């Protein structure tokens, strides 16, 4: 039974999405969740509701991790394999980091590429697979290069 | 009159010496006092740059350095502002001098750093973004630098060769700098032949972590005059402004930018606003700058900074680089000290090291790396959690 590597940051169904919060007073969206105070300097709101972020966006920039990151990174089982990373601009005006989906790397995206959110296994511990959100390129041939 | 004088500067060479940060700080402080020919007993304020990896002594750095130099009854303060620590410490000293509460202030920063990636402190910290970014994403510091570098490639047509040229230039600049850790020529092929850490950045595009210490002796202009110095290097601006909400450039160590859907983004990015505030405070413009020391945590970041400082238009830094304009002898030399490429980063000392270099440049004492006739210099850096600085010095 796969469980999220962190509670409450994303949903895991067919159409997973990131879970942030929205300030009831001004409408500003926060990811990760912000429940105690609104960081909009013109707002003193303190009431928040859960807010699912857009599942699709475009790549703001991207890279990869060719060396195994240090702890507390938990490597997946087996030999180290590099993985991609992307910062993705969502239509509501917030840019969110994530790894690229399994099997995708820096050659599969460019600035502006469309991606969608998926949930995949990040590592395995005593409880079984631990999952995380990732960005999956959706237009592999539509790039500008 | 809002200037203060830089009467003395000093450094302990950068390296991997394995000694206590206190030793480096004291060496740098004594060098700055000797440079100014001011006795330690004249110092009435010590401001230390905090180091977070050296226990209690590091947390109370102002006290640690004052005690090591021998208690003399001075006031003390300690500042921490990530990479901008040294500039914030300098700002504290300047404020006390301008308020008439200090005449002679010694600002010291020093660090001893571990090898390899800067990793978060041990233990499980599920509410700390700096811990979580490693745990959930494997997002190291170089990965953030690589995001910025990649945008230069995709948006402005930069190449990995351009990034390598920054390293080649800075390596040449630092060749005869006695305080630099790396003093060796590097070729473009060396950079491109080094392992890729985070695409498109190679190992030699990314700065190391180092031990080192730097100190600046700030005084009132009046005190300087009484010591016979009528034309000292002056601090014209110390900008340590925060970002403005919403910050729309993804910033280490965060998972996301602010949301720009309710409050529109401002006209300047955080890094641009750091420089803008410095120019405003100094009453100077980018055209007035003769030399710049900028935070090249990666080679590509040096190119970003040139544009953030207004030294050239957005997307054109590579043209200046390729034309040799940022090399000593060019129109606007950048990082004549050799920069972080030749030093490696010693966090609480680094912003002070930038000020030391500019002071030597403006005095015409930067032997082997002098920018001829330099009258105005600017520094820039950015660190975690909304910290950054830009300092302007002039003759
Ligand atoms: Zn609000």
Coordinates of C-alpha atoms and ligand atoms in Angstrom, one line a residue:
Chain A
X1 CA 0.0 0.0 0.0
X2 CA 1.6 3.2 -1.2
X3 CA 1.4 6.2 1.1
X4 CA 2.4 9.9 0.5
X5 CA 5.9 10.8 1.7
X6 CA 4.3 13.7 3.5
X7 CA 0.7 14.1 4.7
X8 CA -1.8 16.6 3.2
X9 CA 0.4 18.1 0.5
X10 CA -1.3 16.4 -2.5
X11 CA -4.2 14.1 -3.4
X12 CA -3.5 10.7 -4.9
X13 CA -6.5 9.7 -7.2
X14 CA -6.8 9.4 -11.0
X15 CA -6.4 13.2 -11.2
X16 CA -4.0 14.1 -8.4
X17 CA -3.4 17.7 -7.4
X18 CA -1.3 19.7 -5.0
X19 CA -3.1 20.9 -1.9
X20 CA -2.5 24.4 -0.7
X21 CA -4.6 26.9 1.2
X22 CA -6.3 30.1 0.1
X23 CA -6.8 33.2 2.3
X24 CA -10.5 33.8 2.8
X25 CA -9.9 37.5 3.2
X26 CA -7.8 38.3 0.1
X27 CA -7.7 35.2 -2.0
X28 CA -3.9 34.7 -2.0
X29 CA -3.0 31.0 -2.5
X30 CA -0.2 29.3 -0.6
X31 CA 1.7 26.1 -1.2
X32 CA 2.8 24.5 1.0
X33 CA -0.2 25.2 3.2
X34 CA -0.3 28.4 5.2
X35 CA -2.9 28.4 8.0
X36 CA -1.9 31.0 10.6
X37 CA -1.3 34.3 8.8
X38 CA -1.5 35.8 5.3
X39 CA 1.8 37.0 3.8
X40 CA 0.1 39.5 1.5
X41 CA 1.4 42.8 3.1
X42 CA -2.0 44.4 2.5
X43 CA -4.0 41.7 4.3
X44 CA -4.3 40.7 8.0
X45 CA -6.4 37.6 7.2
X46 CA -6.1 34.6 9.5
X47 CA -8.8 32.3 8.0
X48 CA -7.8 29.8 5.3
X49 CA -9.5 27.1 3.3
X50 CA -7.9 24.2 1.5
X51 CA -7.3 24.9 -2.1
X52 CA -6.4 22.4 -4.9
X53 CA -3.9 23.9 -7.3
X54 CA -4.1 23.5 -11.1
X55 CA -2.9 20.1 -12.3
X56 CA -1.2 21.5 -15.4
X57 CA 1.2 24.3 -16.0
X58 CA 4.2 25.3 -18.1
X59 CA 7.9 24.8 -17.3
X60 CA 9.6 27.9 -15.9
X61 CA 12.9 26.2 -15.8
X62 CA 14.4 22.7 -15.3
X63 CA 17.5 20.8 -14.3
X64 CA 18.5 17.4 -12.9
X65 CA 20.5 15.8 -10.1
X66 CA 23.4 13.9 -11.5
X67 CA 24.9 13.3 -8.0
X68 CA 22.9 11.6 -5.3
X69 CA 21.7 14.4 -3.0
X70 CA 22.8 14.2 0.7
X71 CA 20.5 13.1 3.5
X72 CA 17.7 13.6 4.4
X73 CA 17.2 12.7 0.7
X74 CA 16.1 9.0 0.6
X75 CA 17.4 7.2 -2.5
X76 CA 15.1 4.7 -4.2
X77 CA 16.2 1.1 -4.1
X78 CA 19.1 0.1 -6.4
X79 CA 21.9 2.0 -8.0
X80 CA 21.6 5.8 -8.0
X81 CA 19.9 7.1 -11.2
X82 CA 19.8 10.9 -11.9
X83 CA 16.3 12.5 -11.9
X84 CA 14.9 15.6 -13.5
X85 CA 13.6 18.7 -11.6
X86 CA 11.3 21.4 -12.8
X87 CA 9.8 24.7 -11.6
X88 CA 6.4 24.9 -13.1
X89 CA 4.2 28.0 -13.5
X90 CA 0.6 27.3 -12.8
X91 CA -2.2 29.4 -14.5
X92 CA -3.2 31.0 -11.2
X93 CA 0.2 32.7 -10.9
X94 CA 2.3 30.5 -8.6
X95 CA 5.4 28.5 -9.6
X96 CA 5.9 25.1 -7.9
X97 CA 9.0 22.9 -7.8
X98 CA 8.8 19.1 -8.4
X99 CA 10.8 16.3 -9.8
X100 CA 10.2 15.3 -13.4
X101 CA 8.2 12.1 -13.8
X102 CA 10.1 8.8 -13.9
X103 CA 11.8 8.3 -17.3
X104 CA 11.8 12.0 -18.2
X105 CA 14.9 14.2 -18.2
X106 CA 16.2 17.6 -19.3
X107 CA 16.0 16.6 -23.0
X108 CA 12.3 16.2 -22.7
X109 CA 11.4 19.8 -21.7
X110 CA 12.3 23.4 -22.4
X111 CA 11.1 26.7 -20.9
X112 CA 7.4 26.9 -21.7
X113 CA 6.8 23.1 -22.1
X114 CA 3.4 21.9 -20.9
X115 CA 3.4 19.4 -18.0
X116 CA 0.8 17.7 -15.7
X117 CA 0.9 16.5 -12.2
X118 CA 1.4 12.8 -11.5
X119 CA 2.0 10.9 -8.3
X120 CA 4.9 8.3 -8.2
X121 CA 7.0 6.4 -5.7
X122 CA 9.8 8.5 -4.2
X123 CA 11.4 5.9 -1.9
X124 CA 10.5 2.7 0.0
X125 CA 10.6 2.3 3.8
X126 CA 9.3 -0.2 6.3
X127 CA 5.8 0.9 5.6
X128 CA 6.1 0.3 1.9
X129 CA 6.4 2.7 -1.1
X130 CA 6.3 6.5 -0.2
X131 CA 4.8 8.7 -3.0
X132 CA 5.5 12.2 -4.1
X133 CA 4.1 14.6 -6.8
X134 CA 6.0 14.9 -10.0
X135 CA 5.7 16.8 -13.3
X136 CA 5.1 14.8 -16.5
X137 CA 5.7 16.4 -19.9
X138 CA 2.7 16.2 -22.1
X139 CA 3.9 17.6 -25.4
X140 CA 7.1 15.8 -26.2
X141 CA 7.2 16.6 -29.9
X142 CA 5.8 20.1 -29.7
X143 CA 9.0 21.7 -28.4
X144 CA 10.8 24.6 -30.1
X145 CA 14.0 22.7 -30.7
Chain B
X1 CA 26.6 63.9 5.5
X2 CA 25.7 60.2 5.5
X3 CA 29.1 58.7 4.6
X4 CA 31.4 56.7 6.8
X5 CA 35.1 55.9 6.1
X6 CA 36.7 52.5 5.4
X7 CA 39.9 53.0 7.3
X8 CA 41.2 49.5 7.2
X9 CA 40.5 46.1 5.6
X10 CA 42.1 42.7 6.2
X11 CA 41.6 39.1 5.4
X12 CA 42.8 35.7 6.4
X13 CA 43.4 33.7 3.2
X14 CA 40.6 31.4 2.0
X15 CA 41.3 27.7 2.0
X16 CA 40.5 24.4 3.8
X17 CA 42.7 25.0 6.8
X18 CA 40.8 23.0 9.4
X19 CA 41.3 25.6 12.1
X20 CA 38.8 27.5 14.3
X21 CA 36.9 30.4 12.7
X22 CA 38.0 32.5 15.6
X23 CA 41.6 32.2 14.5
X24 CA 40.7 33.5 11.0
X25 CA 38.6 36.3 12.3
X26 CA 41.3 37.5 14.7
X27 CA 43.9 37.4 11.9
X28 CA 41.6 39.4 9.6
X29 CA 40.8 41.9 12.4
X30 CA 44.5 42.4 13.2
X31 CA 45.3 42.9 9.5
X32 CA 42.5 45.5 9.2
X33 CA 43.7 47.4 12.3
X34 CA 47.3 47.3 11.0
X35 CA 46.1 48.5 7.6
X36 CA 44.4 51.5 9.3
X37 CA 47.3 51.9 11.8
X38 CA 44.6 52.1 14.5
X39 CA 45.2 50.5 17.9
X40 CA 42.7 47.9 19.1
X41 CA 42.1 50.0 22.2
X42 CA 40.5 52.7 20.0
X43 CA 37.8 50.4 18.8
X44 CA 34.5 51.2 20.6
X45 CA 32.2 48.8 18.7
X46 CA 32.7 45.2 17.4
X47 CA 30.1 43.7 15.1
X48 CA 30.5 40.0 14.4
X49 CA 29.0 38.0 11.5
X50 CA 27.4 35.0 13.0
X51 CA 28.4 31.5 11.8
X52 CA 25.8 28.8 12.3
X53 CA 28.1 25.8 12.1
X54 CA 30.5 26.5 15.0
X55 CA 28.4 26.2 18.2
X56 CA 27.8 28.9 20.7
X57 CA 30.9 30.8 19.9
X58 CA 29.6 31.2 16.4
X59 CA 26.2 32.4 17.5
X60 CA 27.8 35.2 19.6
X61 CA 30.5 36.0 17.1
X62 CA 30.7 39.7 18.1
X63 CA 31.6 38.6 21.7
X64 CA 33.8 35.8 20.5
X65 CA 36.0 38.1 18.4
X66 CA 36.1 40.9 21.0
X67 CA 37.1 38.4 23.7
X68 CA 39.8 36.9 21.5
X69 CA 41.3 40.3 20.7
X70 CA 41.2 41.0 24.5
X71 CA 38.2 42.6 26.2
X72 CA 38.6 46.4 25.8
X73 CA 35.2 47.5 27.0
X74 CA 33.7 48.1 23.5
X75 CA 30.0 47.6 22.7
X76 CA 29.3 44.4 20.8
X77 CA 26.7 43.2 18.3
X78 CA 26.2 40.1 16.2
X79 CA 24.4 39.9 12.9
X80 CA 23.1 37.0 10.8
X81 CA 21.7 37.4 7.3
X82 CA 22.8 34.3 5.5
X83 CA 25.1 35.3 2.6
X84 CA 24.5 39.0 3.4
X85 CA 25.7 38.6 7.0
X86 CA 28.8 40.7 6.5
X87 CA 26.8 43.5 4.8
X88 CA 24.2 43.6 7.6
X89 CA 27.0 43.7 10.2
X90 CA 28.5 46.6 8.3
X91 CA 25.1 48.3 8.3
X92 CA 24.9 48.0 12.1
X93 CA 28.3 49.6 12.5
X94 CA 27.5 52.4 10.0
X95 CA 24.2 53.2 11.8
X96 CA 26.0 53.5 15.2
X97 CA 28.6 55.7 13.7
X98 CA 26.1 58.0 11.9
X99 CA 24.1 58.2 15.1
X100 CA 27.2 59.5 16.9
X101 CA 27.3 56.4 19.2
X102 CA 30.5 55.0 17.8
X103 CA 33.6 56.4 16.2
X104 CA 35.6 53.3 15.4
X105 CA 33.9 50.1 14.6
X106 CA 35.4 46.8 13.7
X107 CA 33.3 44.4 11.6
X108 CA 34.5 40.8 11.4
X109 CA 33.2 37.6 9.7
X110 CA 34.8 34.2 9.6
X111 CA 33.8 30.6 8.9
X112 CA 34.9 27.0 8.9
X113 CA 32.8 25.0 6.5
X114 CA 32.3 21.3 5.8
X115 CA 33.2 19.6 2.5
X116 CA 30.7 19.0 -0.4
X117 CA 27.1 20.1 -0.7
X118 CA 25.8 22.3 2.1
X119 CA 23.3 20.0 3.7
X120 CA 20.7 20.8 6.4
X121 CA 21.4 20.1 10.0
X122 CA 20.7 16.5 11.2
X123 CA 17.4 15.3 12.6
X124 CA 13.8 15.1 11.2
X125 CA 12.3 18.5 10.8
X126 CA 9.0 18.1 8.9
X127 CA 8.2 21.9 9.2
X128 CA 11.5 23.2 7.9
X129 CA 11.5 23.9 4.1
X130 CA 15.3 23.7 4.1
X131 CA 15.1 20.0 5.4
X132 CA 12.0 19.1 3.3
X133 CA 13.4 20.3 0.0
X134 CA 16.2 17.6 0.4
X135 CA 13.8 15.0 1.7
X136 CA 10.9 15.4 -0.8
X137 CA 12.7 16.7 -3.9
X138 CA 16.4 16.1 -3.6
X139 CA 16.7 19.8 -4.4
X140 CA 20.3 20.9 -3.6
X141 CA 21.7 24.5 -3.8
X142 CA 23.3 23.8 -7.2
X143 CA 19.9 22.6 -8.6
X144 CA 18.5 26.1 -7.9
X145 CA 21.5 27.7 -9.6
X146 CA 20.9 25.4 -12.5
X147 CA 17.3 26.6 -12.9
X148 CA 18.5 30.1 -13.3
X149 CA 21.3 29.1 -15.7
X150 CA 19.0 27.1 -17.9
X151 CA 16.7 30.1 -18.4
X152 CA 19.7 32.0 -19.8
X153 CA 20.2 29.2 -22.3
X154 CA 16.5 28.9 -23.3
X155 CA 15.6 32.6 -23.3
X156 CA 18.8 34.4 -24.3
X157 CA 20.8 31.8 -26.2
X158 CA 23.6 31.4 -23.7
X159 CA 25.8 28.3 -24.0
X160 CA 27.7 26.2 -21.5
X161 CA 30.8 27.7 -23.1
X162 CA 29.7 31.1 -22.0
X163 CA 29.4 29.9 -18.4
X164 CA 32.8 28.3 -18.7
X165 CA 34.2 31.6 -20.0
X166 CA 33.2 33.3 -16.7
X167 CA 35.2 30.7 -14.8
X168 CA 38.2 31.2 -17.1
X169 CA 38.1 35.0 -16.6
X170 CA 37.7 34.8 -12.8
X171 CA 40.5 32.2 -12.5
X172 CA 42.8 34.5 -14.4
X173 CA 41.7 37.5 -12.3
X174 CA 42.5 35.6 -9.1
X175 CA 45.9 34.3 -10.1
X176 CA 47.9 36.7 -8.1
X177 CA 45.4 37.4 -5.3
X178 CA 47.2 36.3 -2.1
X179 CA 43.9 35.7 -0.3
X180 CA 42.4 33.4 -3.0
X181 CA 42.2 29.7 -2.4
X182 CA 42.4 28.6 -6.1
X183 CA 45.2 30.3 -8.1
X184 CA 45.4 28.4 -11.3
X185 CA 44.5 29.0 -14.9
X186 CA 41.4 27.2 -16.1
X187 CA 40.5 26.5 -19.7
X188 CA 37.0 26.3 -21.2
X189 CA 37.7 22.7 -21.9
X190 CA 38.5 22.0 -18.2
X191 CA 35.1 23.3 -17.2
X192 CA 33.2 21.5 -19.9
X193 CA 35.2 18.3 -19.1
X194 CA 34.3 18.4 -15.4
X195 CA 31.3 16.3 -14.3
X196 CA 27.8 17.8 -14.8
X197 CA 26.4 18.3 -11.3
X198 CA 23.0 19.8 -12.2
X199 CA 22.4 20.3 -15.9
X200 CA 23.7 22.7 -17.5
X201 CA 26.2 23.4 -14.7
X202 CA 29.5 21.5 -14.4
X203 CA 31.5 21.0 -11.2
X204 CA 33.8 23.9 -12.2
X205 CA 30.8 26.2 -12.7
X206 CA 29.9 25.9 -9.0
X207 CA 31.7 27.5 -6.2
X208 CA 33.2 25.5 -3.3
X209 CA 32.8 26.1 0.4
X210 CA 35.8 27.5 2.1
X211 CA 37.3 28.6 5.4
X212 CA 38.2 32.3 5.6
X213 CA 37.9 35.5 7.5
X214 CA 37.5 39.2 6.6
X215 CA 37.4 42.4 8.6
X216 CA 36.6 46.0 7.9
X217 CA 37.4 49.0 10.2
X218 CA 34.7 51.6 9.7
X219 CA 35.1 55.1 11.3
X220 CA 33.4 58.4 11.2
X221 CA 34.7 60.7 8.5
X222 CA 35.7 63.1 11.3
X223 CA 37.9 60.4 13.0
X224 CA 39.5 59.7 9.6
X225 CA 40.3 63.4 9.2
X226 CA 41.8 63.6 12.6
X227 CA 44.1 60.8 11.6
X228 CA 45.2 62.8 8.5
X229 CA 43.0 61.0 6.0
X230 CA 41.1 63.5 3.9
X231 CA 40.2 61.3 1.0
X232 CA 39.5 57.8 2.5
X233 CA 37.4 55.2 0.7
X234 CA 33.8 55.9 1.8
X235 CA 30.7 53.7 2.2
X236 CA 28.1 55.4 0.0
X237 CA 25.3 52.8 0.3
X238 CA 24.5 49.6 2.1
X239 CA 21.3 48.0 0.7
X240 CA 19.8 45.1 2.6
X241 CA 16.2 45.5 1.5
X242 CA 13.8 42.5 1.6
X243 CA 11.9 41.3 -1.4
X244 CA 8.4 42.6 -2.0
X245 CA 5.3 40.4 -2.1
X246 CA 4.7 38.6 -4.4
X247 CA 8.2 37.3 -5.0
X248 CA 7.8 35.6 -8.4
X249 CA 11.3 34.1 -8.9
X250 CA 11.7 30.7 -7.2
X251 CA 14.1 31.1 -4.3
X252 CA 16.3 28.7 -2.4
X253 CA 15.2 26.8 -0.2
X254 CA 11.5 27.2 -1.0
X255 CA 9.1 24.9 -2.8
X256 CA 7.2 27.7 -4.6
X257 CA 7.0 31.3 -5.4
X258 CA 4.5 33.6 -3.9
X259 CA 1.1 33.8 -5.6
X260 CA 0.9 36.7 -8.0
X261 CA -2.8 36.3 -8.8
X262 CA -4.1 38.8 -6.3
X263 CA -1.4 41.4 -5.8
X264 CA 0.5 42.1 -9.1
X265 CA 4.2 41.5 -9.1
X266 CA 6.3 44.6 -8.7
X267 CA 8.4 46.1 -11.5
X268 CA 11.7 44.8 -10.1
X269 CA 12.8 41.4 -9.0
X270 CA 14.4 41.0 -5.6
X271 CA 17.9 41.1 -6.9
X272 CA 17.2 44.2 -9.1
X273 CA 15.6 45.9 -6.1
X274 CA 18.8 45.3 -4.0
X275 CA 20.8 47.2 -6.5
X276 CA 18.2 49.8 -7.1
X277 CA 18.1 50.7 -3.4
X278 CA 21.9 50.9 -3.3
X279 CA 22.0 53.3 -6.3
X280 CA 19.2 55.5 -4.8
X281 CA 21.0 55.7 -1.5
X282 CA 24.3 56.6 -3.1
X283 CA 22.8 59.0 -5.6
X284 CA 24.7 57.1 -8.3
X285 CA 23.7 55.2 -11.4
X286 CA 25.0 52.0 -13.1
X287 CA 26.9 54.2 -15.6
X288 CA 29.0 55.5 -12.6
X289 CA 30.3 52.1 -11.7
X290 CA 33.9 51.2 -12.5
X291 CA 34.2 47.8 -10.9
X292 CA 31.8 45.2 -9.5
X293 CA 32.2 42.3 -7.1
X294 CA 29.2 40.0 -7.5
X295 CA 28.2 36.6 -5.9
X296 CA 29.1 34.0 -8.5
X297 CA 27.8 31.0 -6.6
X298 CA 27.7 29.7 -10.1
X299 CA 29.3 31.1 -13.2
X300 CA 25.9 31.8 -14.8
X301 CA 24.8 33.8 -11.7
X302 CA 27.5 36.3 -12.5
X303 CA 25.8 37.0 -15.8
X304 CA 22.4 37.4 -14.0
X305 CA 24.0 39.9 -11.5
X306 CA 25.4 42.1 -14.3
X307 CA 21.9 42.6 -15.5
X308 CA 20.4 42.9 -12.0
X309 CA 22.9 45.7 -11.3
X310 CA 22.0 47.5 -14.5
X311 CA 25.5 47.1 -16.0
X312 CA 23.9 45.9 -19.2
X313 CA 20.4 45.2 -20.6
X314 CA 18.6 41.9 -19.7
X315 CA 19.9 39.1 -21.9
X316 CA 23.1 40.8 -23.0
X317 CA 25.6 39.8 -20.4
X318 CA 27.1 37.1 -22.6
X319 CA 27.9 39.7 -25.3
X320 CA 29.9 41.8 -22.8
X321 CA 31.7 38.7 -21.5
X322 CA 32.6 37.4 -24.9
X323 CA 33.9 40.9 -25.9
X324 CA 36.2 40.9 -22.8
X325 CA 34.4 43.9 -21.3
X326 CA 34.1 42.2 -17.9
X327 CA 37.8 41.3 -17.8
X328 CA 40.3 43.7 -16.1
X329 CA 41.1 46.2 -18.8
X330 CA 37.6 46.0 -20.2
X331 CA 34.7 48.6 -19.8
X332 CA 33.3 47.2 -16.6
X333 CA 35.5 44.5 -14.9
X334 CA 33.5 42.1 -12.8
X335 CA 35.1 40.1 -9.9
X336 CA 38.7 41.3 -10.2
X337 CA 39.4 39.5 -7.0
X338 CA 38.7 36.2 -8.8
X339 CA 35.2 36.0 -7.1
X340 CA 33.8 33.0 -5.5
X341 CA 35.3 30.9 -8.3
X342 CA 38.7 31.5 -6.8
X343 CA 37.7 31.8 -3.1
X344 CA 34.8 29.4 -2.5
X345 CA 32.2 30.6 -0.1
X346 CA 32.8 31.4 3.6
X347 CA 29.3 32.6 4.3
X348 CA 29.7 35.2 7.1
X349 CA 32.9 36.5 5.7
X350 CA 32.0 36.8 2.0
X351 CA 30.2 40.1 1.8
X352 CA 33.0 41.6 3.8
X353 CA 35.6 40.1 1.5
X354 CA 33.8 41.9 -1.4
X355 CA 34.2 45.2 0.5
X356 CA 37.9 44.5 1.2
X357 CA 38.5 43.9 -2.5
X358 CA 36.7 47.1 -3.6
X359 CA 38.7 49.1 -1.0
X360 CA 42.0 47.8 -2.4
X361 CA 40.7 48.5 -5.9
X362 CA 39.7 52.1 -5.1
X363 CA 43.0 52.8 -3.3
X364 CA 44.9 51.4 -6.3
X365 CA 46.5 48.7 -4.1
X366 CA 45.1 45.6 -5.9
X367 CA 48.5 44.4 -7.1
X368 CA 48.3 42.2 -10.1
X369 CA 44.6 42.7 -10.6
X370 CA 44.1 46.5 -10.4
X371 CA 41.3 48.1 -12.3
X372 CA 43.0 51.3 -13.4
X373 CA 41.5 54.5 -12.2
X374 CA 38.5 52.9 -10.4
X375 CA 36.6 55.5 -8.3
X376 CA 33.2 53.7 -7.7
X377 CA 32.6 50.0 -6.9
X378 CA 29.5 48.0 -6.2
X379 CA 29.0 44.6 -4.5
X380 CA 26.0 42.3 -4.7
X381 CA 24.9 39.0 -3.1
X382 CA 21.8 37.1 -2.2
X383 CA 21.2 34.3 0.3
X384 CA 18.4 32.3 1.9
X385 CA 15.2 33.7 3.4
X386 CA 15.0 37.1 1.7
X387 CA 18.5 38.2 2.6
X388 CA 20.7 40.0 0.2
X389 CA 22.9 43.0 0.0
X390 CA 24.5 45.6 -2.3
X391 CA 27.2 47.9 -1.1
X392 CA 28.6 50.9 -2.9
X393 CA 32.0 52.4 -2.1
X394 CA 33.7 55.4 -3.7
X395 CA 36.7 57.6 -3.4
Ligands
LIG1 ZN1 -4.9 37.4 2.7

